[in-house]
PDB file of C-alpha atoms and ligand atoms in Angstrom:
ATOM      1  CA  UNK A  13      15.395  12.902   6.857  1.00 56.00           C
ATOM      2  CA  UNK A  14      15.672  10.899   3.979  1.00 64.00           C
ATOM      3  CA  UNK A  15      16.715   7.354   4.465  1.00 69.00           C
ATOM      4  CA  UNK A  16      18.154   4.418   2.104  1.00 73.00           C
ATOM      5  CA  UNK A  17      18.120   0.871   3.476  1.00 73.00           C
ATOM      6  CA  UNK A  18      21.033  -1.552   2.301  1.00 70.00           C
ATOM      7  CA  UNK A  19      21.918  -4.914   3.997  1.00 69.00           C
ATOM      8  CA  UNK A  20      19.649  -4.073   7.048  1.00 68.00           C
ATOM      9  CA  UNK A  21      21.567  -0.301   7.535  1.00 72.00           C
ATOM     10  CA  UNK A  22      19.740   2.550   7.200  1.00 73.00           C
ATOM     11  CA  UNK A  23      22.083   5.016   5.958  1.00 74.00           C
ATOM     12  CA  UNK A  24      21.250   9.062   5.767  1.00 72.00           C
ATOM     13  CA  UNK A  25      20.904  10.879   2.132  1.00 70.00           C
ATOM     14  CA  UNK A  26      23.973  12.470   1.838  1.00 60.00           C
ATOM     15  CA  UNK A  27      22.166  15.507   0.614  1.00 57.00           C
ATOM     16  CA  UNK A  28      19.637  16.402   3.726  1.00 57.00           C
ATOM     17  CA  UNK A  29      17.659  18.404   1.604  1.00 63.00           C
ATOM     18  CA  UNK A  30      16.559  15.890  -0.715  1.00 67.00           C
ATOM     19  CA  UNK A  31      12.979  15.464  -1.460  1.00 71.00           C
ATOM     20  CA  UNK A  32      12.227  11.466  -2.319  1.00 75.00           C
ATOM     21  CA  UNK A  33       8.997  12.134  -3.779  1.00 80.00           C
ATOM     22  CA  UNK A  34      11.040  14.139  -5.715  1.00 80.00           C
ATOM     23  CA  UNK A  35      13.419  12.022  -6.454  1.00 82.00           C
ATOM     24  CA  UNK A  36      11.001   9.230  -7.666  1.00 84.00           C
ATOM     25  CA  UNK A  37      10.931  10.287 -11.230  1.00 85.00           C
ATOM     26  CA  UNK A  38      14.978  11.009 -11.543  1.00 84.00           C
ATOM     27  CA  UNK A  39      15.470   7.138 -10.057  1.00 80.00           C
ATOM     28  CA  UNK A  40      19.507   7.940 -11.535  1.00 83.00           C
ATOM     29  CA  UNK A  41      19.969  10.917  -8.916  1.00 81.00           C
ATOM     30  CA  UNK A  42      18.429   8.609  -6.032  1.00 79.00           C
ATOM     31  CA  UNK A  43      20.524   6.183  -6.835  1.00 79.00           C
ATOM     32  CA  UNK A  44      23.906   8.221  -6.721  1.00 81.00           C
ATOM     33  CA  UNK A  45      22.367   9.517  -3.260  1.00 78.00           C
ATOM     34  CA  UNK A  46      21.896   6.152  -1.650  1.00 79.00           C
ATOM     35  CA  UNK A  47      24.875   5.232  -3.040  1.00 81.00           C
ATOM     36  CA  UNK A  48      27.075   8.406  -2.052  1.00 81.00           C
ATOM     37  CA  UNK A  49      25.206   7.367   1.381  1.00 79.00           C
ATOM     38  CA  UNK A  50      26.355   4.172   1.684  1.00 80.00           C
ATOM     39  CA  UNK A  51      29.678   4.802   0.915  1.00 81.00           C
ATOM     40  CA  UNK A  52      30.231   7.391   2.752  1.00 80.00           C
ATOM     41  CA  UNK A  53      29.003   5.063   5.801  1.00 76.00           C
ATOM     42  CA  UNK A  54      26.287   7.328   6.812  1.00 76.00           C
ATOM     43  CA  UNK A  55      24.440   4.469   8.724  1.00 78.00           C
ATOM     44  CA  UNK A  56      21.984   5.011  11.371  1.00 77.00           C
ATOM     45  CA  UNK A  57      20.087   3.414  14.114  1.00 77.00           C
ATOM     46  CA  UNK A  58      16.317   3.670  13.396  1.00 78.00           C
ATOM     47  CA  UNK A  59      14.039   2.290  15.529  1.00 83.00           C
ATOM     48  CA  UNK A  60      10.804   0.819  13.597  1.00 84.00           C
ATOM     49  CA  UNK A  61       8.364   3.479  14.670  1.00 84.00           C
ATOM     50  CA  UNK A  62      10.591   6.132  13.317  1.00 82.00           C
ATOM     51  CA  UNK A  63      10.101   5.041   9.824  1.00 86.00           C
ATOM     52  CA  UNK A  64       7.557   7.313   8.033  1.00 87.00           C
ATOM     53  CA  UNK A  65       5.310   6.088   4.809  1.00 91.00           C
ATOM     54  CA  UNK A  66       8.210   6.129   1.885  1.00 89.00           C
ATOM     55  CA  UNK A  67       5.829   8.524   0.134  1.00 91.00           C
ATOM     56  CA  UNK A  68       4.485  11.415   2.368  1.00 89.00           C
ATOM     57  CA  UNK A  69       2.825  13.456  -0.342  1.00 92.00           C
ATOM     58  CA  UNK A  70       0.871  11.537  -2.781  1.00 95.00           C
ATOM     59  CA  UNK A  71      -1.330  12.908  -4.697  1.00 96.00           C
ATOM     60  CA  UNK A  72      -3.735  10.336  -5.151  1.00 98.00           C
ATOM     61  CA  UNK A  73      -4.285   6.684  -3.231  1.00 98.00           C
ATOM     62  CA  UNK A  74      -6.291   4.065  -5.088  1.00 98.00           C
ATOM     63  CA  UNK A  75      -7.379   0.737  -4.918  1.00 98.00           C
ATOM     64  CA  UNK A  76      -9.004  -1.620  -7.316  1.00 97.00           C
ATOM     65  CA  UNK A  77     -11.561  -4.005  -6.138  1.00 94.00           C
ATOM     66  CA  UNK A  78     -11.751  -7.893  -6.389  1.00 91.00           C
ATOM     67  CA  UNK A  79      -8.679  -8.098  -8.589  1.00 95.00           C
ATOM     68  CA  UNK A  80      -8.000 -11.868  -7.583  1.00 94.00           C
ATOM     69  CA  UNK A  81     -10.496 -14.686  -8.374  1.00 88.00           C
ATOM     70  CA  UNK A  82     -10.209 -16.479  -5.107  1.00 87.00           C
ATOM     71  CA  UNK A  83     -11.033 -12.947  -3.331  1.00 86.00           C
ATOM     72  CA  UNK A  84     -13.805 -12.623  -5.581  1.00 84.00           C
ATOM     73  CA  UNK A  85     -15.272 -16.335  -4.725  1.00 85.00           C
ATOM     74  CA  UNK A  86     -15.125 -15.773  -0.989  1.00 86.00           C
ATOM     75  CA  UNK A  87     -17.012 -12.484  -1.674  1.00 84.00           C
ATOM     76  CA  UNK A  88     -19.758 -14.618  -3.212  1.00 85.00           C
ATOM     77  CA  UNK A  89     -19.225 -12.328  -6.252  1.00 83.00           C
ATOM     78  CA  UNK A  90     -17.973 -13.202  -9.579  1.00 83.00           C
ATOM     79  CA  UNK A  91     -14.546 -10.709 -10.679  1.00 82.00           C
ATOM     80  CA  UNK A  92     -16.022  -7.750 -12.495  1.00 82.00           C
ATOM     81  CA  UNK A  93     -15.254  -7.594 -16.203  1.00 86.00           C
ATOM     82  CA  UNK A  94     -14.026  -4.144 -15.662  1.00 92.00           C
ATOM     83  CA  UNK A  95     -11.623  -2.642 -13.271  1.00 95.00           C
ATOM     84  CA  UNK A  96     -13.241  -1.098 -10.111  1.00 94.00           C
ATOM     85  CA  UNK A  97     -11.493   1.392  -8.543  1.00 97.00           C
ATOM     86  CA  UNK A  98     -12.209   3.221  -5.812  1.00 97.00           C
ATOM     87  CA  UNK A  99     -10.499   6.316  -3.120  1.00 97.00           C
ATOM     88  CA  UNK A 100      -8.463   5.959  -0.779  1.00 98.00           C
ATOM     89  CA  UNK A 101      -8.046   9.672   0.781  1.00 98.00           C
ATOM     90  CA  UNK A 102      -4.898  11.155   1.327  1.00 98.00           C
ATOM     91  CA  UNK A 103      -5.325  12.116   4.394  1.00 98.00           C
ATOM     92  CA  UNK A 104      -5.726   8.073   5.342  1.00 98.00           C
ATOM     93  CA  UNK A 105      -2.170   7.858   4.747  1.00 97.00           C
ATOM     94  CA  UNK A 106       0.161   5.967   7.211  1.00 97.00           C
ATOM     95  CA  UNK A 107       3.377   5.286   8.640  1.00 94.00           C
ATOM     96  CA  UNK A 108       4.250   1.188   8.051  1.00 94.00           C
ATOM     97  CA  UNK A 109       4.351   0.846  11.404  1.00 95.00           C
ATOM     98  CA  UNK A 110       2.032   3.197  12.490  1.00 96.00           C
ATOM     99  CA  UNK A 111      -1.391   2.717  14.595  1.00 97.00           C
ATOM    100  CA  UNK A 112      -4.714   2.108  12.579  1.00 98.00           C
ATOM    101  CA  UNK A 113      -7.783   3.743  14.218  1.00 98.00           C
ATOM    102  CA  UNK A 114     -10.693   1.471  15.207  1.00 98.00           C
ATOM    103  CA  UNK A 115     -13.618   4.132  13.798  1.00 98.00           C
ATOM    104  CA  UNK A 116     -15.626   5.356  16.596  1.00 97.00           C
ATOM    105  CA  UNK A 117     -18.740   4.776  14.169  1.00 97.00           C
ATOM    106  CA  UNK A 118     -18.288   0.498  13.039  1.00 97.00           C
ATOM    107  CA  UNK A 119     -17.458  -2.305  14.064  1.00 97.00           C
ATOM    108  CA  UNK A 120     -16.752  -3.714  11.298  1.00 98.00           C
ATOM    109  CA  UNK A 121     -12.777  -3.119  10.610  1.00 98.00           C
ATOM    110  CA  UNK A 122     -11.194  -5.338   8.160  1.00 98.00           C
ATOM    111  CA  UNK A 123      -7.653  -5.878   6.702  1.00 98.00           C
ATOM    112  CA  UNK A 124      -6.499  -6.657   3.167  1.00 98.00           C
ATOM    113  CA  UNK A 125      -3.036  -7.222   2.417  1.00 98.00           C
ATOM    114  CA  UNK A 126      -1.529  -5.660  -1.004  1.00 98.00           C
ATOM    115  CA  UNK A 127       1.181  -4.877  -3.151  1.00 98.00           C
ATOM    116  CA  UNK A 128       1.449  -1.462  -3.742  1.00 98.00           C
ATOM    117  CA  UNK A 129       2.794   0.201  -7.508  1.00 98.00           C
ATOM    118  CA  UNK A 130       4.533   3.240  -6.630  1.00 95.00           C
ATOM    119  CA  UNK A 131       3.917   5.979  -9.764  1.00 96.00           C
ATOM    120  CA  UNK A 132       7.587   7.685 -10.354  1.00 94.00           C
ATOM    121  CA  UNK A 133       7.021   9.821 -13.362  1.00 95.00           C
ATOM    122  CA  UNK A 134       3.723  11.999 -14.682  1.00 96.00           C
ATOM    123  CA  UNK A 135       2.108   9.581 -17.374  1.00 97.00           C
ATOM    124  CA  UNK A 136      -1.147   9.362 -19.812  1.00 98.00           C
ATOM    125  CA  UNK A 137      -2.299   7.259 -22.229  1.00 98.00           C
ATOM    126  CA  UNK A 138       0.703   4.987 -21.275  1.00 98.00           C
ATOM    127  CA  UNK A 139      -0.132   1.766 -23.065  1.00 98.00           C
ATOM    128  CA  UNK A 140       0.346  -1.506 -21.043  1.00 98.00           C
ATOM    129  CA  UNK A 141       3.839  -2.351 -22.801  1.00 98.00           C
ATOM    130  CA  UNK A 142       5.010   0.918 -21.625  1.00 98.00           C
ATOM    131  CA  UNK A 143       3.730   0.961 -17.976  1.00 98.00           C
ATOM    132  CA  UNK A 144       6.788   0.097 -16.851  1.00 97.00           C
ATOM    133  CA  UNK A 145       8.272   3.762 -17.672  1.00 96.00           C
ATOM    134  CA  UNK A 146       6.437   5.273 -14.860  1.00 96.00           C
ATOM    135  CA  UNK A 147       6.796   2.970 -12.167  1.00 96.00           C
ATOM    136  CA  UNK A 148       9.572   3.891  -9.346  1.00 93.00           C
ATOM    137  CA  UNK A 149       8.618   0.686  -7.564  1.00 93.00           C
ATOM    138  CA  UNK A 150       6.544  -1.197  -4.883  1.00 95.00           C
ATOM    139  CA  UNK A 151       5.638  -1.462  -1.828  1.00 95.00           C
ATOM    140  CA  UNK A 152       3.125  -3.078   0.861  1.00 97.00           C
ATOM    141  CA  UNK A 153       0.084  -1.688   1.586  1.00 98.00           C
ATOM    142  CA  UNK A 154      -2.796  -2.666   4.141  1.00 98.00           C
ATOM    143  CA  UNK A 155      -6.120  -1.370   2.643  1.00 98.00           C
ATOM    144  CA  UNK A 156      -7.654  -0.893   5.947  1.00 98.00           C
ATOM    145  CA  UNK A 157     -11.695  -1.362   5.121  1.00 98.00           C
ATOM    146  CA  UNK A 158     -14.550  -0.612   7.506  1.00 98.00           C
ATOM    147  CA  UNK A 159     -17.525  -3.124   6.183  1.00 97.00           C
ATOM    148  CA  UNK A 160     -20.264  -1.758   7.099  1.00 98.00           C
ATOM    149  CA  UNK A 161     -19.426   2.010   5.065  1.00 98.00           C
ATOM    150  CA  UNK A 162     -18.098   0.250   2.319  1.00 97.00           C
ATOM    151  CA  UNK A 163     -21.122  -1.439   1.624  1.00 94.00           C
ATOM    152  CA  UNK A 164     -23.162   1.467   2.766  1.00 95.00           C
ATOM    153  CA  UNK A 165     -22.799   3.137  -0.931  1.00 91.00           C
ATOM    154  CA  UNK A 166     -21.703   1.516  -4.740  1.00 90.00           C
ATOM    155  CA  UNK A 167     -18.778   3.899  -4.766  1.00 92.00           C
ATOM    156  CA  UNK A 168     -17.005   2.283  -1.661  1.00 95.00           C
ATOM    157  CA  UNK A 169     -15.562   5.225  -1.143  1.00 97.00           C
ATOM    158  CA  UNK A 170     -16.150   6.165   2.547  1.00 97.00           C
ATOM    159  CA  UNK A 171     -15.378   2.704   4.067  1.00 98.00           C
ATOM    160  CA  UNK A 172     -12.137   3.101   2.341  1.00 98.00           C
ATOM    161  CA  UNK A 173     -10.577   6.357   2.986  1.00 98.00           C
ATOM    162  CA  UNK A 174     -10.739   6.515   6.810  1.00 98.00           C
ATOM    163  CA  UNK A 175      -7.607   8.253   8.807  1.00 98.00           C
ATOM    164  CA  UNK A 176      -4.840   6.111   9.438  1.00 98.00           C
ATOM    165  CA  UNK A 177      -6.369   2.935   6.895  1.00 98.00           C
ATOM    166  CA  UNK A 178      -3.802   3.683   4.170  1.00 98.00           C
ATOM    167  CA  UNK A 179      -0.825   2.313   6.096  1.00 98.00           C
ATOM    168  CA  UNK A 180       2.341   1.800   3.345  1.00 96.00           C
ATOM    169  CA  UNK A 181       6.376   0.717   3.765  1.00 93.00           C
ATOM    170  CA  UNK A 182       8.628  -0.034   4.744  1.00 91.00           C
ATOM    171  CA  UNK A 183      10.342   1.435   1.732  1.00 89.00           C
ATOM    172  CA  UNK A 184      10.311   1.559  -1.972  1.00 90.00           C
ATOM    173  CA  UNK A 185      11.845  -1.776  -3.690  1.00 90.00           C
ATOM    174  CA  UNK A 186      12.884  -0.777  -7.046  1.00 88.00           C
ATOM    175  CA  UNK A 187      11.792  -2.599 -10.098  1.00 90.00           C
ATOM    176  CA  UNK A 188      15.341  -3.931 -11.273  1.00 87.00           C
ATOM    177  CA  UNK A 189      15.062  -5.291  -7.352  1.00 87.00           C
ATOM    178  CA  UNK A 190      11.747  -7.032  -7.050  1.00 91.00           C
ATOM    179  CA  UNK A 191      12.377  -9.907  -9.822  1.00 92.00           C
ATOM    180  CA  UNK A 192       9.112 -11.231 -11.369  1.00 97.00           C
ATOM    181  CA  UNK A 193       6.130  -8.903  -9.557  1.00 97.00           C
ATOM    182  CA  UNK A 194       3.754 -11.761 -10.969  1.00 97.00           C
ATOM    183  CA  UNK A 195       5.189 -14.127  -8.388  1.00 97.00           C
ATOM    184  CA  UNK A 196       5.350 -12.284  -5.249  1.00 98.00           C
ATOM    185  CA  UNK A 197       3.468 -14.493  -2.279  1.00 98.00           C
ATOM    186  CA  UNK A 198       1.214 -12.009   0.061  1.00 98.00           C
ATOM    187  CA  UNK A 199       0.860 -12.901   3.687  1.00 98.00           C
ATOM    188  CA  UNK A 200      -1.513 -11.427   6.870  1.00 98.00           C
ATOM    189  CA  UNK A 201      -0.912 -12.644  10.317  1.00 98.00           C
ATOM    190  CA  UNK A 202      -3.284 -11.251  13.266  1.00 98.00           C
ATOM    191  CA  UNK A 203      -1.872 -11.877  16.415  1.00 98.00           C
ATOM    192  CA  UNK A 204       0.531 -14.013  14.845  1.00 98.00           C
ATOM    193  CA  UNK A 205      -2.598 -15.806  13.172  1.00 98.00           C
ATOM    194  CA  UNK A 206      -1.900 -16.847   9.231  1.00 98.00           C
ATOM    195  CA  UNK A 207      -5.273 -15.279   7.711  1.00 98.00           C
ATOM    196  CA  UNK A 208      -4.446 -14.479   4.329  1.00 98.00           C
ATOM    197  CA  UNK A 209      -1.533 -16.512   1.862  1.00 98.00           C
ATOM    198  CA  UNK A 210      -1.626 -15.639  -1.503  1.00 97.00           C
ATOM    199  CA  UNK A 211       0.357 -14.715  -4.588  1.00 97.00           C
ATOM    200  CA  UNK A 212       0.474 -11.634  -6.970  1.00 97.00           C
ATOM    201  CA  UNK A 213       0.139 -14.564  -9.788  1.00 96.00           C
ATOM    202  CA  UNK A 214      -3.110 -14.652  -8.943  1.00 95.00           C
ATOM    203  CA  UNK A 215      -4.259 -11.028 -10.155  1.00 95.00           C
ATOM    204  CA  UNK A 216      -7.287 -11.083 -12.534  1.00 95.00           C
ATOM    205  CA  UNK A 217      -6.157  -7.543 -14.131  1.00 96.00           C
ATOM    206  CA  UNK A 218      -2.121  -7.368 -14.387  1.00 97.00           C
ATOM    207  CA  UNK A 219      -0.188  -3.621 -13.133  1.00 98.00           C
ATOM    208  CA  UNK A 220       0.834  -3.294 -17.231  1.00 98.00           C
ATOM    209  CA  UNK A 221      -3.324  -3.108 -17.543  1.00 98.00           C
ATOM    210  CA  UNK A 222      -4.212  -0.911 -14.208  1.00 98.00           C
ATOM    211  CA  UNK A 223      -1.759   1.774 -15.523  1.00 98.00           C
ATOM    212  CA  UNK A 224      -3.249   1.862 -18.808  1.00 98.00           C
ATOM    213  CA  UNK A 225      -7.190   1.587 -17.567  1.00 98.00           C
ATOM    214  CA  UNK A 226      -5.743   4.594 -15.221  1.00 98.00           C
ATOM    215  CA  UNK A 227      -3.754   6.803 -17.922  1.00 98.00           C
ATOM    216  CA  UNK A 228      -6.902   6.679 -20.093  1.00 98.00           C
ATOM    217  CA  UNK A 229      -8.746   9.040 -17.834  1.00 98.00           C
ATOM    218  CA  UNK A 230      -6.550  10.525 -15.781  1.00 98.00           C
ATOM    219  CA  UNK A 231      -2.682  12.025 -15.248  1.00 98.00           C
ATOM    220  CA  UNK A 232      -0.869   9.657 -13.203  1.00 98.00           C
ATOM    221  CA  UNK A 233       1.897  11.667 -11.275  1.00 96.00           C
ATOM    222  CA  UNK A 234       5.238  10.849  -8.834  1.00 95.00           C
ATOM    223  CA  UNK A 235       4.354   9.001  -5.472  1.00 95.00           C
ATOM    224  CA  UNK A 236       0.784   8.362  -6.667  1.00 97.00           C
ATOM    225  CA  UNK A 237      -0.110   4.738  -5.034  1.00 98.00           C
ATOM    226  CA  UNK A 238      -2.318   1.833  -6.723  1.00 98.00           C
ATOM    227  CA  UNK A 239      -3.525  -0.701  -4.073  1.00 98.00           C
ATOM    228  CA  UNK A 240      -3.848  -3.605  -6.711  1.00 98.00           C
ATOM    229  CA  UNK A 241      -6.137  -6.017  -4.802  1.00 97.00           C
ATOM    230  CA  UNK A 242      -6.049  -8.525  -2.206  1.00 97.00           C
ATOM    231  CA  UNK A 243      -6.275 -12.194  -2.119  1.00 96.00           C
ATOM    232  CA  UNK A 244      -8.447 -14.478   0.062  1.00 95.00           C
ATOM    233  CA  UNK A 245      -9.146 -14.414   3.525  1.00 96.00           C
ATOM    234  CA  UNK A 246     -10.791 -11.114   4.882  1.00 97.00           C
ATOM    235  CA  UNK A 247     -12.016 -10.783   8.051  1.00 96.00           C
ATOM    236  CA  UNK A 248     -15.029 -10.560   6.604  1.00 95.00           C
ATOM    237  CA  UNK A 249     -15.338 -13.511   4.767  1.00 93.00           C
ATOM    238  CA  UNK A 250     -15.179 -15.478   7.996  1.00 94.00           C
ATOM    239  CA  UNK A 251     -18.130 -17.266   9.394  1.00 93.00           C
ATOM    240  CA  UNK A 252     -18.705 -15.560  11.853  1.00 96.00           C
ATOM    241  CA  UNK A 253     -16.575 -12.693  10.342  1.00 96.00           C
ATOM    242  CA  UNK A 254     -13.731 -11.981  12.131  1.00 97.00           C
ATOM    243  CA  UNK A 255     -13.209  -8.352  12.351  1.00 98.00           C
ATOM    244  CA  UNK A 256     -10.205  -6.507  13.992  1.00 98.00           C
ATOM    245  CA  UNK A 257     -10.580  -5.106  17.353  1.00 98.00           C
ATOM    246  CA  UNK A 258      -8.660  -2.334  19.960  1.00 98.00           C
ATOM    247  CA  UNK A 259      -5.389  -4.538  20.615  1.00 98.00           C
ATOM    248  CA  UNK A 260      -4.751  -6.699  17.704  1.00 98.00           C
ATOM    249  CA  UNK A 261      -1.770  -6.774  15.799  1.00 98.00           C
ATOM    250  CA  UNK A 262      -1.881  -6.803  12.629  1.00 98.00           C
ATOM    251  CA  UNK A 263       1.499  -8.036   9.726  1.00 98.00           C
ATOM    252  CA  UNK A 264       1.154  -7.405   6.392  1.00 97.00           C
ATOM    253  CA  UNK A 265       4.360  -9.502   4.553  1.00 98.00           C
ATOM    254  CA  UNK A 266       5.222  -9.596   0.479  1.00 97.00           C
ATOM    255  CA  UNK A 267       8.103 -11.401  -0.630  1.00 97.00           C
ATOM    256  CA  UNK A 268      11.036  -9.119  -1.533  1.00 94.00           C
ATOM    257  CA  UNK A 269       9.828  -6.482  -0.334  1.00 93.00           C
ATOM    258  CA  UNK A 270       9.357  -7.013   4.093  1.00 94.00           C
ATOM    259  CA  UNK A 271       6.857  -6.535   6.424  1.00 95.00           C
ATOM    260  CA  UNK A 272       4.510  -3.895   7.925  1.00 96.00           C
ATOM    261  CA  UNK A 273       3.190  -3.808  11.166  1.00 97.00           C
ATOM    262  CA  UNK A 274       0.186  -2.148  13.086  1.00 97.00           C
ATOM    263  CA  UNK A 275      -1.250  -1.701  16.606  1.00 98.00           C
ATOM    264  CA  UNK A 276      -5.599  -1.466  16.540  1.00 98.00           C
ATOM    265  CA  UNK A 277      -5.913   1.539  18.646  1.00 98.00           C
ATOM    266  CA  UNK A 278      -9.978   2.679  19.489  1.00 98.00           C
ATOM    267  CA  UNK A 279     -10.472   6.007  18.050  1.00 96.00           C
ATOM    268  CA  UNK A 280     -12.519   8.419  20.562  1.00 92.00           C
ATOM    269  CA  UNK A 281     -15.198  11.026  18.430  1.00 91.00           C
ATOM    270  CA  UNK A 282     -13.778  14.042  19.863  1.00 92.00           C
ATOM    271  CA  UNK A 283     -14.957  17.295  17.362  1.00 95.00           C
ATOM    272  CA  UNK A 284     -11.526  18.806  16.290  1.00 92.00           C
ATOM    273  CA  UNK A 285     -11.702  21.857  14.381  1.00 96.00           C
ATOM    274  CA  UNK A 286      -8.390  23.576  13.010  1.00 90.00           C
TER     275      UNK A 286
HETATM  276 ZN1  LIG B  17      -8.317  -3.726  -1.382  1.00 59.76          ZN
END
């Protein structure tokens, strides 16, 4: 069932057939829900793990590589001229407090802390000053990485688009919500372990600029999600790195928007077939 959060209440759609993908590009209508919701006192108890990914559906998951200069440095690679972008697939989509699979096949898992542009209407060719027209609004994200793939191949592709490494939520903060998206700080804790502190101020290509590198090539389209880079302090960049294992705990925090949480749960290779 739908939900709308407001002061710490989760409060039911009044409409239980409502579709919030749907409802991304008619932001009017989901606003008249929530409120209708609200008022109406709908509120309900949800436990944490109940809470699914705000988008279920997306079409398309990306991510954009080294997009802030101190993640770049501790890479040992200077911040690529262009934008990088690589797949996340759908299918690695996750609850925001759901478990992320250690890969039966690496060692090597890594976290990366993001803020997350939330597409609400179909765009192309949207210039930078217009970007804002097709954004329903942001979220955090955890671009779950597994090292050893990711490096494996230029694309980065496969180290990227694991099950369960697209982790997303709590919910969707609306733009006239978030104040200045340039000055959001980023945090990672791991076990309760500060690993990464940063700020979106620090992003080498701004969201205006990703939309319009995007919209050049490509439709964007409702609940489509653009990881937009992650700041300093990888696992990997760690000497020795320090890599996630079975029975960490992983928190993902951005200002004004909340926290996500994950267990590290060892995946078995067990051949499923339909
Ligand atoms: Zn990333």
């Amino acid at each position: 069932m739908p939900v709308v959060f407001h002061d710490g209440r989760a409060f039911a759609l009044a409409d239980r057939g409502v579709d919030l993908q749907d409802l991304l590009s008619r932001p009017d209508e989901l606003r008249q829900a929530a409120d209708l919701a609200v008022s109406k006192g709908l509120a309900m108890n949800v436990a944490p793990e109940q809470i699914l990914a705000p988008v279920l559906k997306p079409r398309k998951i990306l991510g954009i590589g080294l997009n802030y200069a101190d993640h770049a440095a501790e890479t040992g690679r200077e911040p690529p001229k262009n934008q990088t972008w690589f797949v996340k697939q759908v299918t690695a989509l996750n609850a925001p407090y759901g478990q992320i699979m250690m890969p039966a096949v690496s060692e090597c898992l890594d976290y990366e802390t993001e803020l997350v542009v939330v597409i609400g209407r179909k765009g192309r060719h949207v210039p930078a000053e217009r970007a804002h027209e097709i954004i329903a609004g942001y979220t955090c994200g955890n671009d779950v990485s597994v090292r050893d793939w990711q490096r494996a191949t230029p694309t980065m592709n496969m180290g990227k688009g694991f099950d369960s490494h697209a982790p997303i939520g709590p919910w969707i903060v609306t733009p006239d919500e978030i104040g200045d998206v340039n000055e959001l700080g980023l945090r990672t804790y791991v076990n309760g372990e500060l690993r990464q502190n940063g700020n979106t101020s620090e992003l080498i290509h701004k969201i205006p600029e990703l939309i319009a590198h995007l919209t050049a090539a490509f439709t964007l389209e409702p609940g489509d999600l653009l990881f937009t880079g992650t700041p300093a302090g990888v696992g990997v960049a760690h000497a020795p790195p320090k890599y996630l294992k079975p029975g960490d705990r992983v928190r993902i925090e951005i200002d004004r928007i909340g926290h996500i949480e994950h267990d590290i749960i060892q995946e078995r290779a067990e051949t499923r077939i339909g």
